[in-house]
PDB file of C-alpha atoms in Angstrom:
ATOM      1  CA  MET L   6      18.839  -5.335  -5.861  1.00 33.00           C
ATOM      2  CA  SER L   7      16.189  -7.898  -6.645  1.00 37.00           C
ATOM      3  CA  SER L   8      12.473  -7.368  -6.137  1.00 43.00           C
ATOM      4  CA  SER L   9      12.268  -9.948  -3.404  1.00 43.00           C
ATOM      5  CA  SER L  10      15.309  -8.803  -1.431  1.00 44.00           C
ATOM      6  CA  SER L  11      14.119  -5.199  -1.789  1.00 62.00           C
ATOM      7  CA  LEU L  12      10.767  -6.170  -0.302  1.00 75.00           C
ATOM      8  CA  SER L  13      12.021  -8.511   2.434  1.00 76.00           C
ATOM      9  CA  ASN L  14      14.752  -6.129   3.494  1.00 84.00           C
ATOM     10  CA  PRO L  15      13.622  -2.711   2.214  1.00 90.00           C
ATOM     11  CA  PRO L  16      15.065   0.654   3.026  1.00 94.00           C
ATOM     12  CA  THR L  17      13.441   2.163   6.157  1.00 96.00           C
ATOM     13  CA  LEU L  18      12.631   5.534   7.481  1.00 97.00           C
ATOM     14  CA  ALA L  19      13.311   6.349  11.103  1.00 96.00           C
ATOM     15  CA  LEU L  20      10.190   7.409  13.069  1.00 98.00           C
ATOM     16  CA  ARG L  21      10.611   9.784  15.963  1.00 95.00           C
ATOM     17  CA  ASN L  22      10.097   7.046  18.564  1.00 95.00           C
ATOM     18  CA  GLY L  23      12.913   4.961  17.045  1.00 96.00           C
ATOM     19  CA  LEU L  24      10.716   2.558  15.091  1.00 97.00           C
ATOM     20  CA  LYS L  25      11.999   1.672  11.627  1.00 96.00           C
ATOM     21  CA  HIS L  26       9.305   2.075   9.004  1.00 97.00           C
ATOM     22  CA  PRO L  27       9.701   0.162   5.645  1.00 97.00           C
ATOM     23  CA  VAL L  28       9.485   2.503   2.695  1.00 97.00           C
ATOM     24  CA  ILE L  29       7.297   0.145   0.742  1.00 97.00           C
ATOM     25  CA  GLY L  30       4.214  -1.800   1.752  1.00 97.00           C
ATOM     26  CA  PHE L  31       1.152  -3.605   0.357  1.00 97.00           C
ATOM     27  CA  GLY L  32      -2.220  -1.758   0.620  1.00 97.00           C
ATOM     28  CA  THR L  33      -5.409  -3.735   1.276  1.00 97.00           C
ATOM     29  CA  TYR L  34      -8.018  -1.100   0.441  1.00 96.00           C
ATOM     30  CA  LYS L  35     -10.618  -2.660  -1.914  1.00 94.00           C
ATOM     31  CA  VAL L  36      -8.645  -5.939  -1.824  1.00 94.00           C
ATOM     32  CA  GLY L  37     -11.202  -8.784  -1.612  1.00 92.00           C
ATOM     33  CA  VAL L  38     -13.925  -6.366  -0.362  1.00 93.00           C
ATOM     34  CA  ILE L  39     -15.353  -3.076  -1.620  1.00 91.00           C
ATOM     35  CA  PRO L  40     -16.567  -1.149   1.516  1.00 89.00           C
ATOM     36  CA  ALA L  41     -20.250  -0.110   1.349  1.00 81.00           C
ATOM     37  CA  SER L  42     -19.455   3.651   1.486  1.00 76.00           C
ATOM     38  CA  ALA L  43     -16.515   3.534  -0.869  1.00 75.00           C
ATOM     39  CA  SER L  44     -17.009   5.905  -3.839  1.00 61.00           C
ATOM     40  CA  SER L  45     -17.096   3.131  -6.330  1.00 51.00           C
ATOM     41  CA  ALA L  46     -19.715   1.203  -4.382  1.00 50.00           C
ATOM     42  CA  VAL L  47     -21.783   4.270  -3.979  1.00 50.00           C
ATOM     43  CA  ALA L  48     -21.640   5.183  -7.617  1.00 51.00           C
ATOM     44  CA  SER L  49     -22.730   1.704  -8.717  1.00 51.00           C
ATOM     45  CA  GLY L  50     -25.535   1.479  -6.145  1.00 54.00           C
ATOM     46  CA  GLY L  51     -23.941  -1.218  -4.098  1.00 53.00           C
ATOM     47  CA  PRO L  52     -20.720  -3.240  -3.493  1.00 50.00           C
ATOM     48  CA  SER L  53     -18.850  -4.063  -6.624  1.00 53.00           C
ATOM     49  CA  SER L  54     -17.737  -7.618  -7.525  1.00 60.00           C
ATOM     50  CA  VAL L  55     -14.164  -8.513  -6.625  1.00 66.00           C
ATOM     51  CA  GLU L  56     -11.724 -10.659  -8.533  1.00 75.00           C
ATOM     52  CA  ARG L  57     -10.096 -12.435  -5.669  1.00 89.00           C
ATOM     53  CA  THR L  58     -10.379 -12.775  -1.891  1.00 96.00           C
ATOM     54  CA  ALA L  59      -8.161 -10.606   0.440  1.00 97.00           C
ATOM     55  CA  GLU L  60      -6.625 -13.832   1.786  1.00 97.00           C
ATOM     56  CA  GLU L  61      -5.454 -14.809  -1.648  1.00 97.00           C
ATOM     57  CA  CYS L  62      -4.081 -11.417  -2.550  1.00 97.00           C
ATOM     58  CA  VAL L  63      -2.264 -10.916   0.764  1.00 98.00           C
ATOM     59  CA  ALA L  64      -0.875 -14.459   0.501  1.00 98.00           C
ATOM     60  CA  ASP L  65       0.631 -13.501  -2.888  1.00 98.00           C
ATOM     61  CA  ALA L  66       1.984 -10.226  -1.515  1.00 97.00           C
ATOM     62  CA  LEU L  67       3.725 -11.970   1.322  1.00 97.00           C
ATOM     63  CA  ASP L  68       5.066 -14.628  -1.086  1.00 96.00           C
ATOM     64  CA  VAL L  69       6.438 -11.923  -3.330  1.00 96.00           C
ATOM     65  CA  GLY L  70       8.181 -10.398  -0.351  1.00 96.00           C
ATOM     66  CA  TYR L  71       6.045  -7.550   1.018  1.00 97.00           C
ATOM     67  CA  ARG L  72       6.513  -7.263   4.791  1.00 97.00           C
ATOM     68  CA  PHE L  73       4.648  -3.965   5.510  1.00 97.00           C
ATOM     69  CA  ILE L  74       0.880  -4.651   5.326  1.00 98.00           C
ATOM     70  CA  GLU L  75      -1.402  -1.616   5.435  1.00 98.00           C
ATOM     71  CA  CYS L  76      -4.909  -2.378   6.871  1.00 98.00           C
ATOM     72  CA  ALA L  77      -7.908  -0.619   8.246  1.00 98.00           C
ATOM     73  CA  GLN L  78     -11.253  -1.239  10.021  1.00 98.00           C
ATOM     74  CA  PHE L  79     -12.996   0.443   7.109  1.00 97.00           C
ATOM     75  CA  TYR L  80     -11.508  -1.985   4.627  1.00 97.00           C
ATOM     76  CA  ALA L  81     -13.615  -4.758   6.119  1.00 97.00           C
ATOM     77  CA  ASN L  82     -11.103  -7.516   5.344  1.00 97.00           C
ATOM     78  CA  GLU L  83      -8.782  -7.774   8.357  1.00 98.00           C
ATOM     79  CA  SER L  84      -9.843 -11.323   9.119  1.00 98.00           C
ATOM     80  CA  GLU L  85      -8.906 -12.385   5.675  1.00 97.00           C
ATOM     81  CA  VAL L  86      -5.596 -10.583   5.958  1.00 98.00           C
ATOM     82  CA  GLY L  87      -4.989 -12.461   9.202  1.00 98.00           C
ATOM     83  CA  LYS L  88      -5.652 -15.805   7.614  1.00 98.00           C
ATOM     84  CA  ALA L  89      -3.074 -15.008   4.948  1.00 98.00           C
ATOM     85  CA  ILE L  90      -0.493 -13.927   7.593  1.00 98.00           C
ATOM     86  CA  ALA L  91      -1.124 -17.141   9.664  1.00 98.00           C
ATOM     87  CA  LYS L  92      -0.657 -19.410   6.671  1.00 97.00           C
ATOM     88  CA  SER L  93       2.401 -17.616   5.298  1.00 97.00           C
ATOM     89  CA  GLY L  94       4.929 -18.847   7.775  1.00 95.00           C
ATOM     90  CA  VAL L  95       6.397 -15.338   8.008  1.00 96.00           C
ATOM     91  CA  ASP L  96       7.470 -14.511  11.562  1.00 96.00           C
ATOM     92  CA  ARG L  97       5.480 -11.703  13.198  1.00 97.00           C
ATOM     93  CA  LYS L  98       8.808  -9.879  14.073  1.00 96.00           C
ATOM     94  CA  ASP L  99       9.578  -9.692  10.377  1.00 96.00           C
ATOM     95  CA  LEU L 100       6.197  -7.956   9.577  1.00 97.00           C
ATOM     96  CA  PHE L 101       5.243  -4.326   9.899  1.00 98.00           C
ATOM     97  CA  ILE L 102       1.491  -4.039  10.324  1.00 98.00           C
ATOM     98  CA  CYS L 103      -0.479  -0.786  10.271  1.00 98.00           C
ATOM     99  CA  SER L 104      -4.180  -0.461  10.885  1.00 98.00           C
ATOM    100  CA  LYS L 105      -6.647   2.485  11.235  1.00 98.00           C
ATOM    101  CA  VAL L 106      -9.793   3.094  13.284  1.00 98.00           C
ATOM    102  CA  TRP L 107     -12.817   4.355  11.319  1.00 98.00           C
ATOM    103  CA  THR L 108     -15.022   7.443  11.868  1.00 98.00           C
ATOM    104  CA  THR L 109     -18.022   5.584  13.212  1.00 98.00           C
ATOM    105  CA  THR L 110     -15.866   4.118  16.056  1.00 98.00           C
ATOM    106  CA  ILE L 111     -14.105   7.399  16.618  1.00 98.00           C
ATOM    107  CA  GLU L 112     -17.469   9.074  17.076  1.00 98.00           C
ATOM    108  CA  GLN L 113     -18.640   6.544  19.559  1.00 98.00           C
ATOM    109  CA  GLY L 114     -15.789   7.212  21.906  1.00 98.00           C
ATOM    110  CA  PRO L 115     -12.960   5.606  23.947  1.00 98.00           C
ATOM    111  CA  GLN L 116     -14.594   2.273  24.820  1.00 98.00           C
ATOM    112  CA  ALA L 117     -15.568   1.643  21.191  1.00 98.00           C
ATOM    113  CA  ILE L 118     -12.077   2.432  20.107  1.00 98.00           C
ATOM    114  CA  GLU L 119     -10.546  -0.020  22.508  1.00 98.00           C
ATOM    115  CA  GLU L 120     -13.012  -2.728  21.528  1.00 98.00           C
ATOM    116  CA  GLN L 121     -12.152  -2.147  17.916  1.00 98.00           C
ATOM    117  CA  LEU L 122      -8.449  -2.328  18.533  1.00 98.00           C
ATOM    118  CA  MET L 123      -8.978  -5.678  20.194  1.00 98.00           C
ATOM    119  CA  LYS L 124     -11.095  -6.886  17.236  1.00 98.00           C
ATOM    120  CA  THR L 125      -8.389  -5.768  14.731  1.00 98.00           C
ATOM    121  CA  LEU L 126      -5.729  -7.657  16.833  1.00 98.00           C
ATOM    122  CA  ALA L 127      -7.894 -10.783  16.898  1.00 98.00           C
ATOM    123  CA  ASP L 128      -8.727 -10.547  13.178  1.00 98.00           C
ATOM    124  CA  LEU L 129      -5.094 -10.071  12.238  1.00 98.00           C
ATOM    125  CA  GLY L 130      -3.910 -12.754  14.619  1.00 98.00           C
ATOM    126  CA  THR L 131      -1.414 -10.625  16.470  1.00 98.00           C
ATOM    127  CA  ASP L 132      -0.784  -9.197  19.930  1.00 97.00           C
ATOM    128  CA  TYR L 133       0.132  -5.743  18.690  1.00 98.00           C
ATOM    129  CA  VAL L 134       0.137  -3.431  15.642  1.00 98.00           C
ATOM    130  CA  ASP L 135       3.202  -1.546  14.624  1.00 98.00           C
ATOM    131  CA  LEU L 136       1.163   1.536  13.812  1.00 98.00           C
ATOM    132  CA  TYR L 137      -2.467   2.395  14.666  1.00 98.00           C
ATOM    133  CA  LEU L 138      -3.865   5.478  12.933  1.00 98.00           C
ATOM    134  CA  ILE L 139      -6.918   7.839  13.297  1.00 98.00           C
ATOM    135  CA  HIS L 140      -8.459   7.342   9.823  1.00 98.00           C
ATOM    136  CA  TRP L 141     -10.125  10.852   9.544  1.00 98.00           C
ATOM    137  CA  PRO L 142     -10.021  13.876  11.903  1.00 98.00           C
ATOM    138  CA  VAL L 143     -13.653  13.612  12.961  1.00 98.00           C
ATOM    139  CA  PRO L 144     -14.729  17.133  14.126  1.00 98.00           C
ATOM    140  CA  GLY L 145     -15.035  17.353  17.850  1.00 97.00           C
ATOM    141  CA  LYS L 146     -13.942  13.694  18.325  1.00 98.00           C
ATOM    142  CA  HIS L 147     -10.524  13.099  16.900  1.00 98.00           C
ATOM    143  CA  VAL L 148      -8.538  14.645  19.725  1.00 98.00           C
ATOM    144  CA  GLU L 149     -10.230  12.395  22.346  1.00 98.00           C
ATOM    145  CA  ALA L 150      -9.770   9.443  20.034  1.00 98.00           C
ATOM    146  CA  TYR L 151      -5.986  10.246  19.722  1.00 98.00           C
ATOM    147  CA  LYS L 152      -5.677  10.566  23.515  1.00 98.00           C
ATOM    148  CA  THR L 153      -7.401   7.182  23.790  1.00 98.00           C
ATOM    149  CA  LEU L 154      -4.702   5.676  21.438  1.00 98.00           C
ATOM    150  CA  GLU L 155      -2.038   7.149  23.663  1.00 97.00           C
ATOM    151  CA  LYS L 156      -3.495   5.272  26.740  1.00 96.00           C
ATOM    152  CA  LEU L 157      -3.837   2.013  24.700  1.00 97.00           C
ATOM    153  CA  ALA L 158      -0.243   2.342  23.566  1.00 96.00           C
ATOM    154  CA  ASP L 159       0.907   2.059  27.164  1.00 94.00           C
ATOM    155  CA  SER L 160      -0.402  -1.530  27.117  1.00 93.00           C
ATOM    156  CA  GLY L 161       2.008  -2.444  24.343  1.00 95.00           C
ATOM    157  CA  LYS L 162      -0.736  -3.318  21.891  1.00 97.00           C
ATOM    158  CA  ILE L 163       0.221  -0.293  19.795  1.00 98.00           C
ATOM    159  CA  LYS L 164       3.878   0.335  19.063  1.00 98.00           C
ATOM    160  CA  GLY L 165       3.308   3.695  17.379  1.00 98.00           C
ATOM    161  CA  ILE L 166       0.439   6.152  16.830  1.00 98.00           C
ATOM    162  CA  GLY L 167      -0.353   8.063  13.664  1.00 98.00           C
ATOM    163  CA  VAL L 168      -3.020   9.823  11.746  1.00 98.00           C
ATOM    164  CA  SER L 169      -4.504   9.764   8.255  1.00 98.00           C
ATOM    165  CA  ASN L 170      -6.011  12.425   6.126  1.00 98.00           C
ATOM    166  CA  TYR L 171      -5.090  15.245   8.634  1.00 98.00           C
ATOM    167  CA  ALA L 172      -4.704  18.813   7.446  1.00 98.00           C
ATOM    168  CA  TRP L 173      -1.954  20.809   9.072  1.00 98.00           C
ATOM    169  CA  GLU L 174      -4.669  22.466  11.175  1.00 98.00           C
ATOM    170  CA  ASP L 175      -5.879  19.174  12.557  1.00 98.00           C
ATOM    171  CA  TYR L 176      -2.402  18.320  13.616  1.00 98.00           C
ATOM    172  CA  VAL L 177      -1.986  21.702  15.307  1.00 98.00           C
ATOM    173  CA  GLU L 178      -5.339  21.042  17.100  1.00 98.00           C
ATOM    174  CA  LEU L 179      -3.707  17.930  18.598  1.00 98.00           C
ATOM    175  CA  LYS L 180      -0.697  19.930  19.796  1.00 97.00           C
ATOM    176  CA  GLU L 181      -2.916  22.698  21.251  1.00 97.00           C
ATOM    177  CA  ASN L 182      -4.970  20.143  23.236  1.00 97.00           C
ATOM    178  CA  GLY L 183      -2.221  18.534  25.250  1.00 93.00           C
ATOM    179  CA  VAL L 184      -1.274  15.531  23.109  1.00 96.00           C
ATOM    180  CA  LYS L 185       2.051  14.296  24.442  1.00 89.00           C
ATOM    181  CA  ASN L 186       3.086  11.688  21.861  1.00 95.00           C
ATOM    182  CA  LEU L 187       2.680  13.462  18.546  1.00 97.00           C
ATOM    183  CA  PRO L 188       1.815  11.346  15.460  1.00 98.00           C
ATOM    184  CA  LEU L 189       4.677   9.436  13.929  1.00 98.00           C
ATOM    185  CA  VAL L 190       3.047   9.367  10.440  1.00 98.00           C
ATOM    186  CA  ASN L 191       0.319  11.175   8.487  1.00 98.00           C
ATOM    187  CA  GLN L 192      -1.180   8.938   5.738  1.00 98.00           C
ATOM    188  CA  ILE L 193      -2.432  11.169   2.839  1.00 98.00           C
ATOM    189  CA  GLU L 194      -2.816  10.945  -0.903  1.00 98.00           C
ATOM    190  CA  ILE L 195       0.518  11.805  -2.422  1.00 98.00           C
ATOM    191  CA  ASN L 196       1.462  11.374  -6.116  1.00 98.00           C
ATOM    192  CA  PRO L 197       2.657  13.752  -8.836  1.00 98.00           C
ATOM    193  CA  PHE L 198      -0.930  14.787  -9.539  1.00 97.00           C
ATOM    194  CA  LEU L 199      -1.666  15.672  -5.915  1.00 98.00           C
ATOM    195  CA  TYR L 200       1.658  16.964  -4.537  1.00 98.00           C
ATOM    196  CA  ARG L 201       0.752  19.316  -1.756  1.00 98.00           C
ATOM    197  CA  LYS L 202       4.182  20.805  -1.222  1.00 97.00           C
ATOM    198  CA  ASN L 203       3.319  23.264   1.547  1.00 98.00           C
ATOM    199  CA  THR L 204       1.447  20.732   3.719  1.00 98.00           C
ATOM    200  CA  ILE L 205       4.108  18.006   3.141  1.00 98.00           C
ATOM    201  CA  SER L 206       6.826  20.425   4.138  1.00 98.00           C
ATOM    202  CA  LYS L 207       5.173  21.520   7.309  1.00 98.00           C
ATOM    203  CA  PHE L 208       4.625  17.936   8.473  1.00 98.00           C
ATOM    204  CA  ALA L 209       8.227  16.861   7.497  1.00 97.00           C
ATOM    205  CA  GLU L 210       9.683  19.775   9.304  1.00 98.00           C
ATOM    206  CA  ASP L 211       7.818  18.732  12.457  1.00 97.00           C
ATOM    207  CA  GLY L 212       9.084  15.176  12.252  1.00 97.00           C
ATOM    208  CA  VAL L 213       6.151  13.528  10.795  1.00 98.00           C
ATOM    209  CA  VAL L 214       6.749  10.861   8.124  1.00 98.00           C
ATOM    210  CA  LEU L 215       4.344  10.838   5.254  1.00 98.00           C
ATOM    211  CA  GLN L 216       2.742   7.658   4.155  1.00 98.00           C
ATOM    212  CA  SER L 217       1.427   8.001   0.581  1.00 98.00           C
ATOM    213  CA  TYR L 218      -1.868   6.393  -0.441  1.00 96.00           C
ATOM    214  CA  ARG L 219      -3.080   6.349  -4.061  1.00 95.00           C
ATOM    215  CA  SER L 220       0.653   6.475  -4.951  1.00 95.00           C
ATOM    216  CA  LEU L 221      -0.279   5.041  -8.366  1.00 95.00           C
ATOM    217  CA  ARG L 222      -3.532   6.997  -8.668  1.00 91.00           C
ATOM    218  CA  ASP L 223      -5.483   3.809  -9.098  1.00 88.00           C
ATOM    219  CA  GLY L 224      -3.969   3.387 -12.514  1.00 85.00           C
ATOM    220  CA  LYS L 225      -5.569   6.587 -13.733  1.00 90.00           C
ATOM    221  CA  ALA L 226      -2.291   8.294 -14.753  1.00 90.00           C
ATOM    222  CA  PHE L 227      -0.672   5.448 -16.500  1.00 94.00           C
ATOM    223  CA  ASP L 228      -1.417   6.990 -19.894  1.00 94.00           C
ATOM    224  CA  ASP L 229      -0.143  10.517 -18.887  1.00 96.00           C
ATOM    225  CA  PRO L 230       2.269  11.720 -21.690  1.00 97.00           C
ATOM    226  CA  THR L 231       4.877  12.969 -19.177  1.00 97.00           C
ATOM    227  CA  VAL L 232       4.865   9.803 -17.104  1.00 98.00           C
ATOM    228  CA  LEU L 233       4.985   7.665 -20.204  1.00 97.00           C
ATOM    229  CA  ARG L 234       7.927   9.634 -21.773  1.00 98.00           C
ATOM    230  CA  ILE L 235      10.015   9.273 -18.615  1.00 98.00           C
ATOM    231  CA  ALA L 236       9.012   5.581 -18.359  1.00 98.00           C
ATOM    232  CA  GLU L 237      10.158   4.891 -21.897  1.00 97.00           C
ATOM    233  CA  SER L 238      13.465   6.686 -21.323  1.00 97.00           C
ATOM    234  CA  HIS L 239      14.145   4.314 -18.297  1.00 98.00           C
ATOM    235  CA  ASN L 240      12.634   1.182 -20.083  1.00 98.00           C
ATOM    236  CA  ARG L 241      10.166   1.064 -17.044  1.00 98.00           C
ATOM    237  CA  SER L 242       6.396   1.030 -16.547  1.00 97.00           C
ATOM    238  CA  ALA L 243       4.358   4.069 -15.641  1.00 97.00           C
ATOM    239  CA  ALA L 244       3.648   2.444 -12.246  1.00 97.00           C
ATOM    240  CA  GLN L 245       7.337   2.127 -11.584  1.00 98.00           C
ATOM    241  CA  ILE L 246       7.982   5.719 -12.424  1.00 98.00           C
ATOM    242  CA  LEU L 247       5.229   6.942 -10.082  1.00 98.00           C
ATOM    243  CA  GLY L 248       6.490   4.526  -7.342  1.00 98.00           C
ATOM    244  CA  ARG L 249      10.186   5.665  -7.712  1.00 98.00           C
ATOM    245  CA  TRP L 250       9.000   9.336  -7.582  1.00 98.00           C
ATOM    246  CA  CYS L 251       7.396   8.548  -4.235  1.00 98.00           C
ATOM    247  CA  VAL L 252      10.338   6.729  -2.628  1.00 97.00           C
ATOM    248  CA  GLN L 253      12.821   9.212  -3.986  1.00 97.00           C
ATOM    249  CA  LYS L 254      10.899  12.032  -2.353  1.00 98.00           C
ATOM    250  CA  GLY L 255      11.156  10.222   0.923  1.00 97.00           C
ATOM    251  CA  PHE L 256       7.536   9.133   1.362  1.00 98.00           C
ATOM    252  CA  VAL L 257       6.355   5.619   2.307  1.00 98.00           C
ATOM    253  CA  TYR L 258       5.040   4.031  -0.798  1.00 98.00           C
ATOM    254  CA  ILE L 259       1.994   1.727  -0.548  1.00 98.00           C
ATOM    255  CA  PRO L 260       0.949   0.222  -3.914  1.00 97.00           C
ATOM    256  CA  LYS L 261      -1.828  -2.308  -4.136  1.00 95.00           C
ATOM    257  CA  SER L 262      -2.928  -4.724  -6.783  1.00 95.00           C
ATOM    258  CA  VAL L 263      -4.915  -8.033  -6.869  1.00 95.00           C
ATOM    259  CA  LYS L 264      -2.545  -9.433  -9.534  1.00 96.00           C
ATOM    260  CA  LYS L 265       0.713 -11.078  -8.393  1.00 96.00           C
ATOM    261  CA  GLU L 266       2.704 -10.010 -11.445  1.00 97.00           C
ATOM    262  CA  ARG L 267       1.687  -6.354 -10.796  1.00 97.00           C
ATOM    263  CA  MET L 268       2.738  -6.660  -7.159  1.00 97.00           C
ATOM    264  CA  VAL L 269       6.121  -7.556  -8.381  1.00 97.00           C
ATOM    265  CA  GLU L 270       6.171  -4.820 -10.998  1.00 97.00           C
ATOM    266  CA  ASN L 271       5.017  -2.176  -8.481  1.00 97.00           C
ATOM    267  CA  SER L 272       7.846  -3.035  -6.133  1.00 96.00           C
ATOM    268  CA  GLU L 273      10.732  -2.728  -8.646  1.00 96.00           C
ATOM    269  CA  VAL L 274      11.603   0.796  -7.782  1.00 96.00           C
ATOM    270  CA  PHE L 275      14.877   0.486  -5.945  1.00 95.00           C
ATOM    271  CA  ASP L 276      17.391  -0.181  -8.862  1.00 94.00           C
ATOM    272  CA  PHE L 277      17.058   3.033 -10.776  1.00 96.00           C
ATOM    273  CA  GLU L 278      16.889   6.789 -10.192  1.00 97.00           C
ATOM    274  CA  LEU L 279      15.038   9.635 -11.742  1.00 98.00           C
ATOM    275  CA  SER L 280      17.072  12.724 -12.676  1.00 98.00           C
ATOM    276  CA  GLU L 281      16.487  16.168 -10.990  1.00 98.00           C
ATOM    277  CA  ALA L 282      14.929  17.381 -14.207  1.00 98.00           C
ATOM    278  CA  GLU L 283      12.569  14.348 -14.372  1.00 98.00           C
ATOM    279  CA  MET L 284      11.544  14.787 -10.753  1.00 98.00           C
ATOM    280  CA  ALA L 285      10.871  18.483 -11.321  1.00 98.00           C
ATOM    281  CA  GLU L 286       8.690  17.572 -14.326  1.00 98.00           C
ATOM    282  CA  LEU L 287       6.594  15.190 -12.277  1.00 98.00           C
ATOM    283  CA  ASP L 288       6.409  17.703  -9.451  1.00 97.00           C
ATOM    284  CA  SER L 289       4.743  20.108 -11.840  1.00 97.00           C
ATOM    285  CA  LEU L 290       1.841  17.862 -12.767  1.00 98.00           C
ATOM    286  CA  THR L 291      -0.385  19.074  -9.858  1.00 97.00           C
ATOM    287  CA  THR L 292      -2.911  21.563 -11.065  1.00 97.00           C
ATOM    288  CA  PRO L 293      -4.810  24.184  -9.038  1.00 97.00           C
ATOM    289  CA  LYS L 294      -7.942  22.298  -9.898  1.00 97.00           C
ATOM    290  CA  ALA L 295      -6.487  19.160  -8.256  1.00 97.00           C
ATOM    291  CA  ILE L 296      -5.825  21.158  -5.023  1.00 97.00           C
ATOM    292  CA  GLU L 297      -9.316  22.612  -5.081  1.00 97.00           C
ATOM    293  CA  THR L 298     -10.802  19.146  -5.538  1.00 97.00           C
ATOM    294  CA  PHE L 299      -8.735  17.900  -2.575  1.00 97.00           C
ATOM    295  CA  GLY L 300     -10.222  20.651  -0.348  1.00 97.00           C
ATOM    296  CA  SER L 301     -13.769  19.732  -1.280  1.00 97.00           C
ATOM    297  CA  LEU L 302     -13.102  16.001  -0.592  1.00 97.00           C
ATOM    298  CA  TYR L 303     -11.601  16.776   2.697  1.00 98.00           C
ATOM    299  CA  ARG L 304     -14.658  18.798   3.871  1.00 97.00           C
ATOM    300  CA  LYS L 305     -16.943  15.988   2.588  1.00 96.00           C
ATOM    301  CA  CYS L 306     -15.073  13.181   4.263  1.00 97.00           C
ATOM    302  CA  VAL L 307     -14.199  14.137   7.817  1.00 97.00           C
ATOM    303  CA  ASN L 308     -17.826  13.516   8.887  1.00 97.00           C
ATOM    304  CA  ARG L 309     -18.244  10.391   6.532  1.00 96.00           C
ATOM    305  CA  ASP L 310     -20.394   7.588   7.946  1.00 97.00           C
ATOM    306  CA  THR L 311     -20.953   9.448  11.180  1.00 97.00           C
ATOM    307  CA  SER L 312     -24.253  10.846  12.442  1.00 97.00           C
ATOM    308  CA  LYS L 313     -23.197  14.142  10.810  1.00 97.00           C
ATOM    309  CA  ASP L 314     -22.478  12.529   7.403  1.00 97.00           C
ATOM    310  CA  GLY L 315     -23.495  14.884   4.562  1.00 95.00           C
ATOM    311  CA  THR L 316     -23.182  18.027   6.783  1.00 96.00           C
ATOM    312  CA  LEU L 317     -20.378  20.550   7.391  1.00 97.00           C
ATOM    313  CA  ASP L 318     -21.027  20.420  11.164  1.00 96.00           C
ATOM    314  CA  GLY L 319     -17.693  21.167  12.852  1.00 97.00           C
ATOM    315  CA  VAL L 320     -15.731  20.897   9.567  1.00 97.00           C
ATOM    316  CA  LYS L 321     -12.760  23.300   9.277  1.00 96.00           C
ATOM    317  CA  MET L 322     -13.600  25.366   6.281  1.00 96.00           C
ATOM    318  CA  THR L 323     -10.183  26.987   6.001  1.00 95.00           C
ATOM    319  CA  ILE L 324      -7.256  24.642   5.922  1.00 97.00           C
ATOM    320  CA  THR L 325      -3.816  24.471   4.245  1.00 97.00           C
ATOM    321  CA  GLU L 326      -4.836  22.868   1.029  1.00 97.00           C
ATOM    322  CA  ASP L 327      -1.606  23.104  -1.020  1.00 96.00           C
TER     323      ASP L 327
END
């Protein structure tokens, strides 16, 4: 299977509403824009410089063959993504577009959420999104926000609703508060270095498909000895091993790059398989420290950019971390 054909006609996962979700997509976080509160921008004291515009990068991704484009209000580049889509000549029916509503809008309530959805649609140049996600489970606000998306979905502007960064306990909170159409997906960090088996199993058993962000760990694991050894045995790159692990596990794989050749490389994960032993080796790379770090990050981020930023007000202190 060639890279282009794999991308233009990739394997799909069936969502519980019948939607067919491509197993691979192009992520647009920090593509063309570094959001002001992104960790890298905060660490450097301001927005970092970017190599290329989001329009240029997404144009390349579409040209290479990616058809699932992962977006978000927070990424601050949806208008650029929309320009690339408009100029690409790719039919809307052949695209699968996912976006997410940010914490600030979630906190402001239903009207702000509806207005943001309309802005996202206008920026992306489309009448609907295939998936619209709650970006973080903002304490005291995310259930109302989710119910708002349920109402908006009735208009046809949202084909499917999902969540992102939800702990199992956040999902249970939705169920306990009368949500009728449960999330189709949960987008969380998943890679061999943060493989939360218990959480993933709970969601999978309840019919939720897992989208993986940081599938390639931002390149920070490309020199890991285990990954490199397995890569060498298959004559593959470290990125391709991490990507193959992701799709072989049954997760949605969302690599990102600003370089066209890397976009191609990242996508070439459908023409080889990892052995059971290799998969088990990769599974074992998650350390207790990684799980602990995840828990701290969750508690820090659920109130991120809201009026309660920097506090633990309303934050669930006990969640399923592993």
